[in-house]
Amino acid sequence: MANDNKRSAFNATRLTSSTFLIKEFDDIYSEHPYVYAIIIPAKSESVLSSRHGTIILIDTGCGGASNDPNARISSLREFIETVEVTDNDNKPLNGDDDRQGRMGYIVVLTHCHYDHILGVEHFSDSLILASSHYPEFFHNIPEHSLCNFLNIHTPKYKPTLVPHGHTISNRITILHTPGHTPDSLTVYDPTSEQPMLYVGDSLYEYEPIIFPSEGSIVDWFRSVEALIEFVRNQESLLAIDLEDKEDSDVLGTGAVTHRVYNQRGAPRQQGRILLNAGHVTCLEPALTVLQTAKVFIEDVVGGREPVRRRWVKRGEQTVEYRQSRQDRDTGIRNTTGETNSRFSLICPERLHSRRT
Ligand SMILES: [Zn+2]
């Protein structure tokens, strides 16, 4: 199929043998959301895997409205099913010469903000999962998605709300991680050759971590501390597993080892969990990013970072902080705090006075 003229609002790159990053790279909202696709092959033992396999989609982007007037493909689903991807042997992620959309979908929404749900209506025939942590939050999606604030159409969808610890395909685990919003969740996928943690908007680097009016820094600290503990435990198990494999010489028997790349193209270590966020941050060591982000927010609530900006947003006094203290991971001191701070924060001022 010829796609030469199919300019699209999306592009896709391979992260591992079973995982792709789909970027909505030039959206009119300047959100540049990251959508992830995990391919569960048909031969998998999973009870949820359909006859032709399943794609687990983490989020659905912000609807395909592009700054490029020639971008003809604005539907995430159409992109996945019809646009050839170089990293996928020049085939669409879910389609070939015989048939488009052969694999089924399970959509996991990391939370209901508009830049994660505006593509969801195209998956109304699929299972759509969201957090059951605070079900009342879904009673007013137009408000809580920020669609009302932006005066845009709120997508209609019926999420299946799942508990903390819910598993897909027996191994992919959903963790409730409220903080950014009450419905924020994290997905842990140990099935990829390098285990992945998908954290949505809970944190990322080099763009402000944002708490809307509905956010809670108190909950965020609890969630991030729980994730640090979770990653530590899982990495200990992975280390034991790797030792066992070395003992039994499994790695020496010719098993294919897939290289995992971060955005700078460097291969990553075995036994480490990598963090993928809803924006900007992808394939970074999960434990380090979680710990350093937590230190930065602790510096903010501890009064060790100055307010950089103050304004009214959605009727609330809002403040911005940018990391100026030395980054304990990189050792870089952001002396100005003006540009390129690894971490920054935008939140209603009342939120960070609540940590006690
Ligand atoms: Zn968000």
Tab-separated table of C-alpha atoms and ligand atoms in Angstrom:
chain	number	residue	atom	x	y	z
A	1	MET	CA	0.000	0.000	0.000
A	2	ALA	CA	1.381	3.382	-0.898
A	3	ASN	CA	1.432	5.933	1.863
A	4	ASP	CA	3.635	8.530	0.280
A	5	ASN	CA	0.899	11.127	0.404
A	6	LYS	CA	-0.508	10.107	3.770
A	7	ARG	CA	0.805	12.925	5.871
A	8	SER	CA	-0.194	12.184	9.377
A	9	ALA	CA	-0.579	13.919	12.721
A	10	PHE	CA	1.326	10.984	14.235
A	11	ASN	CA	4.574	9.112	13.857
A	12	ALA	CA	5.718	5.887	15.471
A	13	THR	CA	9.070	4.505	16.557
A	14	ARG	CA	9.938	1.125	17.987
A	15	LEU	CA	11.025	0.978	21.634
A	16	THR	CA	11.346	-2.799	22.030
A	17	SER	CA	10.313	-5.816	19.984
A	18	SER	CA	6.771	-5.491	21.370
A	19	THR	CA	6.465	-1.777	22.099
A	20	PHE	CA	6.059	1.384	20.043
A	21	LEU	CA	5.988	5.058	20.929
A	22	ILE	CA	3.410	7.029	18.908
A	23	LYS	CA	3.967	10.778	19.007
A	24	GLU	CA	1.337	13.340	18.122
A	25	PHE	CA	4.126	15.673	17.234
A	26	ASP	CA	2.543	18.913	15.972
A	27	ASP	CA	-0.855	19.214	17.659
A	28	ILE	CA	-2.625	22.548	17.860
A	29	TYR	CA	-2.525	22.460	21.667
A	30	SER	CA	1.290	22.086	21.766
A	31	GLU	CA	0.869	19.116	24.101
A	32	HIS	CA	2.870	16.670	21.940
A	33	PRO	CA	1.390	13.712	23.810
A	34	TYR	CA	3.049	10.307	23.856
A	35	VAL	CA	0.842	7.291	23.150
A	36	TYR	CA	2.300	3.814	23.620
A	37	ALA	CA	1.323	0.599	21.855
A	38	ILE	CA	2.140	-2.778	23.394
A	39	ILE	CA	1.678	-5.651	20.961
A	40	ILE	CA	0.421	-8.885	22.518
A	41	PRO	CA	0.846	-11.525	19.818
A	42	ALA	CA	-1.847	-14.054	19.014
A	43	LYS	CA	0.279	-16.947	20.169
A	44	SER	CA	0.491	-15.434	23.627
A	45	GLU	CA	-1.103	-17.512	26.373
A	46	SER	CA	-3.178	-14.527	27.353
A	47	VAL	CA	-6.874	-15.099	27.763
A	48	LEU	CA	-7.503	-11.586	26.451
A	49	SER	CA	-5.416	-11.977	23.336
A	50	SER	CA	-7.763	-12.244	20.394
A	51	ARG	CA	-7.190	-14.747	17.585
A	52	HIS	CA	-5.009	-12.235	15.800
A	53	GLY	CA	-3.403	-10.635	18.848
A	54	THR	CA	-4.149	-7.514	20.828
A	55	ILE	CA	-2.715	-4.019	20.967
A	56	ILE	CA	-2.723	-2.439	24.392
A	57	LEU	CA	-2.839	1.292	23.852
A	58	ILE	CA	-1.689	3.536	26.664
A	59	ASP	CA	-3.723	6.738	26.091
A	60	THR	CA	-5.108	8.066	22.809
A	61	GLY	CA	-3.562	11.513	22.300
A	62	CYS	CA	-5.332	14.787	21.688
A	63	GLY	CA	-7.440	14.042	18.655
A	64	GLY	CA	-5.165	14.613	15.669
A	65	ALA	CA	-5.794	18.328	15.123
A	66	SER	CA	-2.441	19.286	13.617
A	67	ASN	CA	-0.755	22.580	12.810
A	68	ASP	CA	0.104	20.983	9.463
A	69	PRO	CA	-2.817	21.727	7.110
A	70	ASN	CA	-1.668	18.836	4.900
A	71	ALA	CA	-1.847	16.226	7.646
A	72	ARG	CA	-4.624	14.036	6.263
A	73	ILE	CA	-4.515	11.318	8.907
A	74	SER	CA	-5.961	12.817	12.065
A	75	SER	CA	-7.409	9.628	13.552
A	76	LEU	CA	-5.037	7.689	15.786
A	77	ARG	CA	-6.798	4.472	14.807
A	78	GLU	CA	-6.459	5.203	11.100
A	79	PHE	CA	-2.777	5.914	11.651
A	80	ILE	CA	-2.287	2.618	13.483
A	81	GLU	CA	-4.150	0.639	10.840
A	82	THR	CA	-3.044	2.262	7.583
A	83	VAL	CA	0.191	4.204	7.857
A	84	GLU	CA	3.406	2.333	7.164
A	85	VAL	CA	5.976	2.537	9.936
A	86	THR	CA	9.644	2.244	9.044
A	87	ASP	CA	10.472	0.574	12.363
A	88	ASN	CA	7.764	-2.028	11.717
A	89	ASP	CA	9.212	-3.335	8.455
A	90	ASN	CA	7.275	-0.630	6.623
A	91	LYS	CA	3.943	-2.057	7.702
A	92	PRO	CA	1.228	-0.316	9.686
A	93	LEU	CA	1.229	-1.254	13.370
A	94	ASN	CA	-2.099	-3.027	12.932
A	95	GLY	CA	-2.625	-3.862	9.315
A	96	ASP	CA	-1.100	-5.569	6.344
A	97	ASP	CA	-1.931	-6.219	2.727
A	98	ASP	CA	-4.741	-8.578	3.714
A	99	ARG	CA	-6.610	-6.652	6.306
A	100	GLN	CA	-6.549	-3.531	8.424
A	101	GLY	CA	-7.161	-3.693	12.137
A	102	ARG	CA	-6.706	-7.438	12.471
A	103	MET	CA	-5.640	-7.130	16.101
A	104	GLY	CA	-8.100	-6.041	18.761
A	105	TYR	CA	-7.471	-3.209	21.204
A	106	ILE	CA	-7.480	-2.643	24.910
A	107	VAL	CA	-7.183	1.056	25.726
A	108	VAL	CA	-5.759	2.074	29.104
A	109	LEU	CA	-6.272	5.742	29.967
A	110	THR	CA	-3.623	7.014	32.385
A	111	HIS	CA	-6.142	9.741	33.305
A	112	CYS	CA	-8.971	11.690	31.692
A	113	HIS	CA	-7.212	14.904	30.632
A	114	TYR	CA	-8.119	15.955	27.098
A	115	ASP	CA	-4.650	15.334	25.678
A	116	HIS	CA	-5.002	11.657	26.625
A	117	ILE	CA	-8.638	11.002	25.678
A	118	LEU	CA	-9.465	13.024	22.559
A	119	GLY	CA	-8.700	10.009	20.357
A	120	VAL	CA	-10.740	7.549	22.424
A	121	GLU	CA	-14.018	7.714	20.486
A	122	HIS	CA	-12.421	5.791	17.629
A	123	PHE	CA	-12.017	2.850	19.998
A	124	SER	CA	-15.615	2.651	21.190
A	125	ASP	CA	-15.719	-1.027	20.110
A	126	SER	CA	-12.843	-1.831	22.485
A	127	LEU	CA	-12.361	-2.325	26.202
A	128	ILE	CA	-11.387	1.031	27.735
A	129	LEU	CA	-9.830	0.844	31.189
A	130	ALA	CA	-9.476	3.625	33.759
A	131	SER	CA	-8.792	3.863	37.489
A	132	SER	CA	-11.540	3.084	40.010
A	133	HIS	CA	-9.745	5.069	42.733
A	134	TYR	CA	-12.305	7.881	42.731
A	135	PRO	CA	-15.266	6.914	40.514
A	136	GLU	CA	-17.080	10.214	41.134
A	137	PHE	CA	-14.346	11.916	39.125
A	138	PHE	CA	-15.902	10.484	35.951
A	139	HIS	CA	-19.294	12.062	36.704
A	140	ASN	CA	-18.030	15.300	35.214
A	141	ILE	CA	-15.599	14.443	32.446
A	142	PRO	CA	-16.246	17.676	30.490
A	143	GLU	CA	-14.922	19.658	33.458
A	144	HIS	CA	-12.207	17.281	34.672
A	145	SER	CA	-10.842	16.561	31.191
A	146	LEU	CA	-10.372	20.354	30.766
A	147	CYS	CA	-12.505	20.143	27.585
A	148	ASN	CA	-14.891	22.736	29.074
A	149	PHE	CA	-11.965	25.011	29.906
A	150	LEU	CA	-10.738	24.784	26.297
A	151	ASN	CA	-14.287	24.946	24.930
A	152	ILE	CA	-13.856	21.780	22.888
A	153	HIS	CA	-16.020	18.683	22.360
A	154	THR	CA	-15.743	16.154	25.195
A	155	PRO	CA	-15.379	12.641	23.834
A	156	LYS	CA	-18.076	10.176	24.820
A	157	TYR	CA	-16.729	6.927	26.201
A	158	LYS	CA	-17.591	4.386	28.844
A	159	PRO	CA	-14.507	3.368	30.793
A	160	THR	CA	-14.383	0.136	32.749
A	161	LEU	CA	-13.020	1.208	36.116
A	162	VAL	CA	-10.438	-1.225	37.443
A	163	PRO	CA	-8.946	-1.630	40.939
A	164	HIS	CA	-5.348	-1.150	42.030
A	165	GLY	CA	-3.403	-4.263	41.045
A	166	HIS	CA	-5.705	-5.202	38.150
A	167	THR	CA	-3.843	-7.263	35.571
A	168	ILE	CA	-4.236	-7.501	31.822
A	169	SER	CA	-3.069	-10.663	30.167
A	170	ASN	CA	-2.104	-11.926	33.653
A	171	ARG	CA	1.098	-9.895	33.767
A	172	ILE	CA	0.563	-6.260	32.794
A	173	THR	CA	-0.434	-4.510	36.005
A	174	ILE	CA	-2.407	-1.341	36.611
A	175	LEU	CA	-1.457	0.663	39.702
A	176	HIS	CA	-3.516	3.526	41.086
A	177	THR	CA	-1.229	6.543	41.365
A	178	PRO	CA	-3.445	9.545	42.214
A	179	GLY	CA	-1.817	12.945	42.502
A	180	HIS	CA	-1.743	14.697	39.127
A	181	THR	CA	-5.458	13.817	39.088
A	182	PRO	CA	-7.489	11.442	41.293
A	183	ASP	CA	-7.845	8.983	38.391
A	184	SER	CA	-4.141	8.869	37.485
A	185	LEU	CA	-2.812	5.383	37.004
A	186	THR	CA	0.476	3.705	36.106
A	187	VAL	CA	0.919	0.634	33.927
A	188	TYR	CA	3.716	-1.853	34.598
A	189	ASP	CA	4.648	-4.139	31.720
A	190	PRO	CA	7.230	-6.814	32.581
A	191	THR	CA	6.585	-8.697	29.318
A	192	SER	CA	8.809	-6.444	27.225
A	193	GLU	CA	12.477	-7.539	27.067
A	194	GLN	CA	13.156	-4.512	29.229
A	195	PRO	CA	10.331	-3.942	31.735
A	196	MET	CA	8.420	-0.691	31.307
A	197	LEU	CA	6.593	1.645	33.676
A	198	TYR	CA	4.061	3.983	32.037
A	199	VAL	CA	3.366	6.867	34.409
A	200	GLY	CA	1.157	9.191	32.348
A	201	ASP	CA	1.478	12.770	33.577
A	202	SER	CA	2.545	11.921	37.136
A	203	LEU	CA	6.012	13.172	36.258
A	204	TYR	CA	8.376	13.850	33.398
A	205	GLU	CA	11.517	15.876	32.777
A	206	TYR	CA	12.216	19.170	30.971
A	207	GLU	CA	8.557	20.260	30.897
A	208	PRO	CA	6.629	21.452	33.946
A	209	ILE	CA	4.981	18.767	36.070
A	210	ILE	CA	1.462	20.173	36.317
A	211	PHE	CA	-1.129	19.868	39.038
A	212	PRO	CA	-4.565	21.106	37.992
A	213	SER	CA	-7.124	22.284	40.547
A	214	GLU	CA	-8.180	18.651	41.021
A	215	GLY	CA	-4.611	17.504	41.795
A	216	SER	CA	-3.109	16.655	45.170
A	217	ILE	CA	0.566	16.923	46.050
A	218	VAL	CA	-0.071	14.875	49.204
A	219	ASP	CA	-1.461	12.017	47.090
A	220	TRP	CA	1.368	12.487	44.580
A	221	PHE	CA	4.015	11.938	47.273
A	222	ARG	CA	2.227	8.783	48.430
A	223	SER	CA	1.977	7.486	44.878
A	224	VAL	CA	5.585	8.265	43.964
A	225	GLU	CA	6.842	6.692	47.193
A	226	ALA	CA	4.763	3.592	46.424
A	227	LEU	CA	6.156	3.491	42.874
A	228	ILE	CA	9.743	3.766	44.162
A	229	GLU	CA	9.057	0.834	46.473
A	230	PHE	CA	7.378	-1.098	43.653
A	231	VAL	CA	10.290	-0.537	41.241
A	232	ARG	CA	12.858	-1.506	43.891
A	233	ASN	CA	10.993	-4.751	44.598
A	234	GLN	CA	10.537	-5.622	40.942
A	235	GLU	CA	14.186	-4.875	40.135
A	236	SER	CA	15.283	-7.171	42.993
A	237	LEU	CA	13.150	-9.924	41.481
A	238	LEU	CA	14.587	-9.208	38.045
A	239	ALA	CA	18.127	-9.457	39.445
A	240	ILE	CA	17.338	-12.888	40.928
A	241	ASP	CA	15.779	-13.914	37.642
A	242	LEU	CA	18.840	-12.784	35.674
A	243	GLU	CA	21.157	-14.719	38.011
A	244	ASP	CA	19.050	-17.831	37.530
A	245	LYS	CA	19.219	-17.404	33.769
A	246	GLU	CA	22.979	-16.986	33.852
A	247	ASP	CA	23.293	-20.056	36.089
A	248	SER	CA	21.307	-22.146	33.652
A	249	ASP	CA	23.081	-20.594	30.656
A	250	VAL	CA	19.793	-19.622	29.073
A	251	LEU	CA	21.334	-16.449	27.722
A	252	GLY	CA	24.036	-18.466	26.028
A	253	THR	CA	21.693	-20.668	24.045
A	254	GLY	CA	21.143	-18.285	21.200
A	255	ALA	CA	18.035	-16.512	22.431
A	256	VAL	CA	17.535	-13.302	20.467
A	257	THR	CA	18.455	-10.280	22.523
A	258	HIS	CA	16.640	-7.169	21.353
A	259	ARG	CA	18.367	-3.890	21.856
A	260	VAL	CA	16.385	-1.234	23.610
A	261	TYR	CA	17.063	2.339	22.661
A	262	ASN	CA	16.473	5.558	24.423
A	263	GLN	CA	15.954	8.732	22.426
A	264	ARG	CA	19.683	9.248	22.135
A	265	GLY	CA	20.058	5.786	20.703
A	266	ALA	CA	21.976	4.190	23.585
A	267	PRO	CA	21.231	0.598	24.542
A	268	ARG	CA	19.961	0.112	28.087
A	269	GLN	CA	20.946	-2.303	30.811
A	270	GLN	CA	19.226	-5.547	31.589
A	271	GLY	CA	17.391	-5.785	34.857
A	272	ARG	CA	16.389	-2.123	34.920
A	273	ILE	CA	12.827	-0.875	34.658
A	274	LEU	CA	12.428	2.008	32.221
A	275	LEU	CA	10.013	4.885	32.662
A	276	ASN	CA	7.770	6.171	29.879
A	277	ALA	CA	5.723	9.296	30.535
A	278	GLY	CA	2.791	10.937	28.773
A	279	HIS	CA	5.085	13.657	27.446
A	280	VAL	CA	8.807	14.164	26.833
A	281	THR	CA	10.365	11.414	28.961
A	282	CYS	CA	10.784	7.968	27.462
A	283	LEU	CA	13.061	4.987	28.183
A	284	GLU	CA	14.733	6.578	31.192
A	285	PRO	CA	15.693	4.584	34.314
A	286	ALA	CA	12.514	4.544	36.377
A	287	LEU	CA	14.018	4.490	39.842
A	288	THR	CA	16.324	7.456	39.200
A	289	VAL	CA	13.652	9.614	37.591
A	290	LEU	CA	11.154	8.889	40.373
A	291	GLN	CA	13.676	9.605	43.125
A	292	THR	CA	15.000	12.828	41.600
A	293	ALA	CA	11.519	14.164	40.817
A	294	LYS	CA	10.520	13.468	44.424
A	295	VAL	CA	13.563	15.372	45.730
A	296	PHE	CA	12.610	18.369	43.583
A	297	ILE	CA	8.992	18.458	44.810
A	298	GLU	CA	10.283	18.051	48.396
A	299	ASP	CA	12.508	21.088	47.795
A	300	VAL	CA	9.445	23.030	46.617
A	301	VAL	CA	7.221	22.149	49.565
A	302	GLY	CA	10.187	22.605	51.920
A	303	GLY	CA	10.534	26.218	50.756
A	304	ARG	CA	13.958	25.634	49.193
A	305	GLU	CA	12.909	26.714	45.688
A	306	PRO	CA	11.773	30.276	44.914
A	307	VAL	CA	8.522	31.033	43.107
A	308	ARG	CA	9.447	31.901	39.511
A	309	ARG	CA	6.047	32.996	38.278
A	310	ARG	CA	2.619	33.694	39.739
A	311	TRP	CA	-0.664	34.100	37.859
A	312	VAL	CA	-4.356	33.187	37.914
A	313	LYS	CA	-5.369	30.032	36.042
A	314	ARG	CA	-8.890	28.538	36.069
A	315	GLY	CA	-9.703	31.058	38.782
A	316	GLU	CA	-6.877	29.966	41.063
A	317	GLN	CA	-3.661	31.606	42.171
A	318	THR	CA	-1.066	29.502	40.351
A	319	VAL	CA	2.687	29.301	40.871
A	320	GLU	CA	5.639	27.958	38.935
A	321	TYR	CA	8.933	26.561	40.248
A	322	ARG	CA	12.020	25.502	38.297
A	323	GLN	CA	14.729	23.326	39.733
A	324	SER	CA	17.641	25.529	40.726
A	325	ARG	CA	19.313	23.353	43.329
A	326	GLN	CA	21.871	20.820	42.223
A	327	ASP	CA	20.357	17.819	40.536
A	328	ARG	CA	21.509	14.960	42.735
A	329	ASP	CA	21.403	12.573	39.808
A	330	THR	CA	23.180	14.492	37.069
A	331	GLY	CA	25.206	16.707	39.409
A	332	ILE	CA	24.192	19.695	37.292
A	333	ARG	CA	23.437	22.894	39.135
A	334	ASN	CA	20.818	24.950	37.368
A	335	THR	CA	22.185	28.276	38.482
A	336	THR	CA	19.623	30.379	36.693
A	337	GLY	CA	16.662	28.038	36.828
A	338	GLU	CA	15.444	29.894	33.788
A	339	THR	CA	15.860	27.352	31.044
A	340	ASN	CA	16.339	23.651	30.687
A	341	SER	CA	15.748	22.806	34.316
A	342	ARG	CA	15.341	19.061	34.530
A	343	PHE	CA	12.285	19.454	36.732
A	344	SER	CA	9.756	22.216	37.062
A	345	LEU	CA	6.321	22.469	38.594
A	346	ILE	CA	3.127	24.424	37.963
A	347	CYS	CA	0.357	24.123	40.539
A	348	PRO	CA	-2.312	26.090	42.396
A	349	GLU	CA	-0.551	27.794	45.298
A	350	ARG	CA	-2.908	26.259	47.882
A	351	LEU	CA	-1.844	22.707	46.938
A	352	HIS	CA	1.679	22.645	48.243
A	353	SER	CA	0.821	24.189	51.573
A	354	ARG	CA	-1.168	21.032	52.384
A	355	ARG	CA	1.717	18.636	52.927
A	356	THR	CA	1.935	17.938	56.605
B	1	ZN	ZN	-2.715	15.424	32.546
